[in-house]
Structures are given as C-alpha cells and as structure tokens.
Amino acid sequence: MPLSVVIASTLQYALAVLFLVLPVLVHTHGERAQRAAEVVVTRQGLPAGVLARHGVKFAESVVELLFPLAICAALATLASLGLAGNGVGRILSWIAAGLLMTAGAFVTGSQVLAARYVEAAFKKSEEPGVRELDGRAVVRAAQEAFPAILRPLIVIRFVLTTAGSAAVIVLLATPAASAYFH
C-alpha cells in the first residue's frame, strides 16, 4: 500500500475524529457557554435575547449534532475505502475533499474567527444599543465556559478541512496511488 494513500486516509480519519469530538463538546458544554455569554450581554445593559435575535448561539441541539456526525461517518468510510484500494472511494474522497475545502472552510473559518463575526453582526444591527456591545467579551465568556481544548481543536479542524483536504486530493492523485487503485 502506497504511503500517499496511508497519509491521505490518516488525514481523513483525523478530520472524522474532530467532526465527532467537537460537536459533542459543544453539545455538552454549550448551554453553559450560552449562559456565560448572556451574562456579559446583560452586564452591558441589554437583554440576553439579543444574542438569539442576532444569530449568536453557542449551544447545539441533538438535531444539530446529526450533520457533523454524518460528516464524521462519511470521512471514516472514505478513509477505509481508500485503504482497501476501492476506486469509487478514491473518487468520492476527491469530491468530499473539494467540498470540505470550500464549504467547510467557510463554516470552520467562522468558528476560528468567532469574535469578528459576532462583532460584525452587532455592528450591522438596527437595534438600539447592540452596536455598542463588546462582541469580543461575549465570545471570550463563552469560550471560557468550554473546555480549554475546544479552541485548539477548532483551529486544527480548520487546518485539516482546508490544507488537509487539499493534501488528500494531491496524495490520492500521485502515481503510486493511481497504481494502487487500478
């Protein structure tokens, strides 16, 4: 088995694990983070509901867990198919990697740059007082309510979603990989 296929599959498995671990962490600690963020908003003189009205949410429901868990399952399946030398798995890996590089980069990028997105949402608001809210303080309070490992894992997922997916495409296109899949 070519090293390029092993590395590509390892990258896919690593990203799959992150698509499992991160949503579970957010689901289990999100309500506490939401409350912490709401406390900051109320200390700044506005009702806690301002966050919901502006789409700022730190908690995830069970239903919201389904999409990242489906991505996790798909990535693990594709990695396994790649290791097995399945040509369809290789093609689907290219497609999935391309999708992850584009759509995934925007989603995970917004998580990496959460404070900027929250501040931008507040600055666009027509609601009195919202433009003056300290978005960074809101995000910081929420982040402190999550386990300390969450932030580094989000950054790692962003890197794997973008650069890792590009690497999977390249690795599965090498001559050694092509020979393995034929």
mmCIF file of C-alpha atoms in Angstrom:
data_model
loop_
_atom_site.group_PDB
_atom_site.id
_atom_site.type_symbol
_atom_site.label_atom_id
_atom_site.label_comp_id
_atom_site.label_asym_id
_atom_site.label_seq_id
_atom_site.Cartn_x
_atom_site.Cartn_y
_atom_site.Cartn_z
ATOM 1 C CA MET A 1 0.000 0.000 0.000
ATOM 2 C CA PRO A 2 1.466 3.372 -1.005
ATOM 3 C CA LEU A 3 2.436 5.814 1.713
ATOM 4 C CA SER A 4 0.414 8.528 -0.046
ATOM 5 C CA VAL A 5 -2.795 6.501 0.452
ATOM 6 C CA VAL A 6 -1.944 5.831 4.104
ATOM 7 C CA ILE A 7 -1.326 9.538 4.754
ATOM 8 C CA ALA A 8 -4.499 10.582 2.902
ATOM 9 C CA SER A 9 -6.571 8.096 4.893
ATOM 10 C CA THR A 10 -4.937 9.185 8.141
ATOM 11 C CA LEU A 11 -5.852 12.804 7.390
ATOM 12 C CA GLN A 12 -9.439 11.735 6.684
ATOM 13 C CA TYR A 13 -9.626 9.721 9.922
ATOM 14 C CA ALA A 14 -8.188 12.640 11.910
ATOM 15 C CA LEU A 15 -10.753 15.025 10.462
ATOM 16 C CA ALA A 16 -13.509 12.478 11.125
ATOM 17 C CA VAL A 17 -12.494 12.339 14.791
ATOM 18 C CA LEU A 18 -12.671 16.131 15.016
ATOM 19 C CA PHE A 19 -16.143 16.109 13.426
ATOM 20 C CA LEU A 20 -17.125 13.739 16.241
ATOM 21 C CA VAL A 21 -15.375 15.297 19.232
ATOM 22 C CA LEU A 22 -16.079 18.990 18.611
ATOM 23 C CA PRO A 23 -19.870 18.774 18.267
ATOM 24 C CA VAL A 24 -20.077 16.556 21.326
ATOM 25 C CA LEU A 25 -18.050 19.085 23.347
ATOM 26 C CA VAL A 26 -20.230 21.933 22.105
ATOM 27 C CA HIS A 27 -23.401 19.980 22.855
ATOM 28 C CA THR A 28 -22.333 19.052 26.373
ATOM 29 C CA HIS A 29 -20.955 22.495 27.341
ATOM 30 C CA GLY A 30 -22.885 24.820 25.026
ATOM 31 C CA GLU A 31 -25.706 25.738 27.383
ATOM 32 C CA ARG A 32 -23.192 26.855 30.000
ATOM 33 C CA ALA A 33 -21.340 28.878 27.358
ATOM 34 C CA GLN A 34 -24.608 30.434 26.178
ATOM 35 C CA ARG A 35 -25.474 31.489 29.731
ATOM 36 C CA ALA A 36 -21.982 32.962 30.215
ATOM 37 C CA ALA A 37 -22.344 34.991 27.019
ATOM 38 C CA GLU A 38 -25.804 36.165 28.066
ATOM 39 C CA VAL A 39 -24.435 37.344 31.412
ATOM 40 C CA VAL A 40 -21.950 39.553 29.544
ATOM 41 C CA VAL A 41 -24.752 40.995 27.419
ATOM 42 C CA THR A 42 -26.925 41.766 30.443
ATOM 43 C CA ARG A 43 -23.953 43.379 32.219
ATOM 44 C CA GLN A 44 -23.666 45.641 29.193
ATOM 45 C CA GLY A 45 -27.278 46.712 29.739
ATOM 46 C CA LEU A 46 -29.164 44.686 27.141
ATOM 47 C CA PRO A 47 -31.470 41.693 27.428
ATOM 48 C CA ALA A 48 -29.963 38.229 26.933
ATOM 49 C CA GLY A 49 -32.330 37.647 23.984
ATOM 50 C CA VAL A 50 -30.201 39.992 21.886
ATOM 51 C CA LEU A 51 -27.880 37.074 21.122
ATOM 52 C CA ALA A 52 -30.649 34.889 19.721
ATOM 53 C CA ARG A 53 -32.085 37.767 17.661
ATOM 54 C CA HIS A 54 -28.672 38.245 16.053
ATOM 55 C CA GLY A 55 -27.970 34.569 15.433
ATOM 56 C CA VAL A 56 -25.291 34.289 18.110
ATOM 57 C CA LYS A 57 -25.579 30.827 19.591
ATOM 58 C CA PHE A 58 -23.062 28.711 21.459
ATOM 59 C CA ALA A 59 -25.263 25.713 22.265
ATOM 60 C CA GLU A 60 -26.166 22.872 19.888
ATOM 61 C CA SER A 61 -29.230 20.689 19.978
ATOM 62 C CA VAL A 62 -29.201 16.946 19.399
ATOM 63 C CA VAL A 63 -30.582 17.522 15.900
ATOM 64 C CA GLU A 64 -27.718 19.924 15.129
ATOM 65 C CA LEU A 65 -25.289 17.140 16.045
ATOM 66 C CA LEU A 66 -26.511 14.998 13.154
ATOM 67 C CA PHE A 67 -24.780 16.905 10.337
ATOM 68 C CA PRO A 68 -21.237 16.836 11.775
ATOM 69 C CA LEU A 69 -21.736 13.225 12.842
ATOM 70 C CA ALA A 70 -22.762 12.360 9.274
ATOM 71 C CA ILE A 71 -19.586 14.071 8.028
ATOM 72 C CA CYS A 72 -17.604 12.031 10.562
ATOM 73 C CA ALA A 73 -19.136 8.786 9.322
ATOM 74 C CA ALA A 74 -18.606 9.717 5.678
ATOM 75 C CA LEU A 75 -14.949 10.619 6.224
ATOM 76 C CA ALA A 76 -14.247 7.433 8.160
ATOM 77 C CA THR A 77 -15.931 5.392 5.426
ATOM 78 C CA LEU A 78 -13.942 7.142 2.687
ATOM 79 C CA ALA A 79 -10.682 6.634 4.573
ATOM 80 C CA SER A 80 -11.468 2.934 4.962
ATOM 81 C CA LEU A 81 -12.377 2.596 1.287
ATOM 82 C CA GLY A 82 -9.106 4.286 0.359
ATOM 83 C CA LEU A 83 -7.092 1.892 2.471
ATOM 84 C CA ALA A 84 -8.963 -1.003 0.852
ATOM 85 C CA GLY A 85 -7.972 0.256 -2.603
ATOM 86 C CA ASN A 86 -11.548 0.972 -3.647
ATOM 87 C CA GLY A 87 -11.558 3.196 -6.737
ATOM 88 C CA VAL A 88 -15.030 4.583 -6.036
ATOM 89 C CA GLY A 89 -13.829 5.567 -2.574
ATOM 90 C CA ARG A 90 -10.938 7.438 -4.166
ATOM 91 C CA ILE A 91 -13.259 9.406 -6.458
ATOM 92 C CA LEU A 92 -15.668 10.132 -3.602
ATOM 93 C CA SER A 93 -12.710 11.235 -1.470
ATOM 94 C CA TRP A 94 -11.744 13.767 -4.121
ATOM 95 C CA ILE A 95 -15.308 15.078 -4.230
ATOM 96 C CA ALA A 96 -15.622 15.210 -0.439
ATOM 97 C CA ALA A 97 -12.235 16.905 -0.071
ATOM 98 C CA GLY A 98 -13.215 19.535 -2.624
ATOM 99 C CA LEU A 99 -16.480 20.202 -0.836
ATOM 100 C CA LEU A 100 -14.754 20.385 2.530
ATOM 101 C CA MET A 101 -12.136 22.804 1.239
ATOM 102 C CA THR A 102 -14.801 25.225 0.051
ATOM 103 C CA ALA A 103 -17.919 24.931 2.191
ATOM 104 C CA GLY A 104 -16.097 23.587 5.227
ATOM 105 C CA ALA A 105 -13.563 26.379 5.150
ATOM 106 C CA PHE A 106 -16.304 28.978 5.487
ATOM 107 C CA VAL A 107 -18.027 27.187 8.360
ATOM 108 C CA THR A 108 -14.889 26.291 10.296
ATOM 109 C CA GLY A 109 -13.382 29.668 9.444
ATOM 110 C CA SER A 110 -16.322 31.402 11.076
ATOM 111 C CA GLN A 111 -15.642 29.355 14.222
ATOM 112 C CA VAL A 112 -11.959 30.257 14.203
ATOM 113 C CA LEU A 113 -12.854 33.935 13.780
ATOM 114 C CA ALA A 114 -15.961 33.876 16.010
ATOM 115 C CA ALA A 115 -15.276 37.189 17.745
ATOM 116 C CA ARG A 116 -15.011 39.025 14.420
ATOM 117 C CA TYR A 117 -18.264 37.505 13.181
ATOM 118 C CA VAL A 118 -20.114 38.398 16.375
ATOM 119 C CA GLU A 119 -18.793 41.951 16.320
ATOM 120 C CA ALA A 120 -19.794 42.312 12.664
ATOM 121 C CA ALA A 121 -23.314 41.042 13.437
ATOM 122 C CA PHE A 122 -23.641 43.551 16.264
ATOM 123 C CA LYS A 123 -22.341 46.454 14.156
ATOM 124 C CA LYS A 124 -24.950 45.761 11.439
ATOM 125 C CA SER A 125 -27.794 45.807 13.949
ATOM 126 C CA GLU A 126 -30.522 48.424 13.874
ATOM 127 C CA GLU A 127 -31.480 47.505 17.446
ATOM 128 C CA PRO A 128 -30.672 50.242 19.988
ATOM 129 C CA GLY A 129 -27.530 49.584 21.987
ATOM 130 C CA VAL A 130 -26.467 46.460 20.121
ATOM 131 C CA ARG A 131 -23.823 48.243 18.044
ATOM 132 C CA GLU A 132 -22.038 49.166 21.262
ATOM 133 C CA LEU A 133 -21.927 45.604 22.625
ATOM 134 C CA ASP A 134 -18.454 44.211 23.160
ATOM 135 C CA GLY A 135 -18.591 41.151 20.898
ATOM 136 C CA ARG A 136 -15.144 40.000 21.904
ATOM 137 C CA ALA A 137 -16.174 39.928 25.575
ATOM 138 C CA VAL A 138 -19.277 37.913 24.663
ATOM 139 C CA VAL A 139 -17.231 35.331 22.745
ATOM 140 C CA ARG A 140 -14.492 35.265 25.390
ATOM 141 C CA ALA A 141 -17.052 34.493 28.114
ATOM 142 C CA ALA A 142 -18.487 31.654 26.039
ATOM 143 C CA GLN A 143 -15.038 30.280 25.228
ATOM 144 C CA GLU A 144 -14.093 30.257 28.904
ATOM 145 C CA ALA A 145 -17.168 28.127 29.652
ATOM 146 C CA PHE A 146 -15.997 25.466 27.204
ATOM 147 C CA PRO A 147 -13.119 23.079 27.954
ATOM 148 C CA ALA A 148 -9.753 24.679 27.165
ATOM 149 C CA ILE A 149 -9.067 22.073 24.473
ATOM 150 C CA LEU A 150 -12.002 23.281 22.334
ATOM 151 C CA ARG A 151 -10.282 26.276 20.764
ATOM 152 C CA PRO A 152 -7.126 24.396 19.631
ATOM 153 C CA LEU A 153 -9.305 21.602 18.237
ATOM 154 C CA ILE A 154 -11.322 24.135 16.227
ATOM 155 C CA VAL A 155 -8.112 25.527 14.746
ATOM 156 C CA ILE A 156 -6.833 22.030 13.946
ATOM 157 C CA ARG A 157 -10.143 21.161 12.276
ATOM 158 C CA PHE A 158 -9.889 24.343 10.188
ATOM 159 C CA VAL A 159 -6.377 23.392 9.068
ATOM 160 C CA LEU A 160 -7.400 19.813 8.263
ATOM 161 C CA THR A 161 -10.561 20.963 6.488
ATOM 162 C CA THR A 162 -8.619 23.307 4.232
ATOM 163 C CA ALA A 163 -4.972 22.271 3.839
ATOM 164 C CA GLY A 164 -5.635 18.663 4.863
ATOM 165 C CA SER A 165 -8.346 18.268 2.242
ATOM 166 C CA ALA A 166 -6.064 19.747 -0.407
ATOM 167 C CA ALA A 167 -3.386 17.288 0.660
ATOM 168 C CA VAL A 168 -5.849 14.373 0.358
ATOM 169 C CA ILE A 169 -6.611 15.382 -3.236
ATOM 170 C CA VAL A 170 -2.924 15.591 -4.123
ATOM 171 C CA LEU A 171 -1.956 12.413 -2.270
ATOM 172 C CA LEU A 172 -4.672 10.360 -3.949
ATOM 173 C CA ALA A 173 -3.567 11.674 -7.354
ATOM 174 C CA THR A 174 0.045 10.516 -7.050
ATOM 175 C CA PRO A 175 1.263 7.859 -9.480
ATOM 176 C CA ALA A 176 1.673 5.371 -6.617
ATOM 177 C CA ALA A 177 -1.932 5.916 -5.523
ATOM 178 C CA SER A 178 -3.156 5.637 -9.110
ATOM 179 C CA ALA A 179 -1.410 2.279 -9.477
ATOM 180 C CA TYR A 180 -2.885 1.082 -6.178
ATOM 181 C CA PHE A 181 -6.442 1.936 -7.192
ATOM 182 C CA HIS A 182 -6.239 0.168 -10.568
#
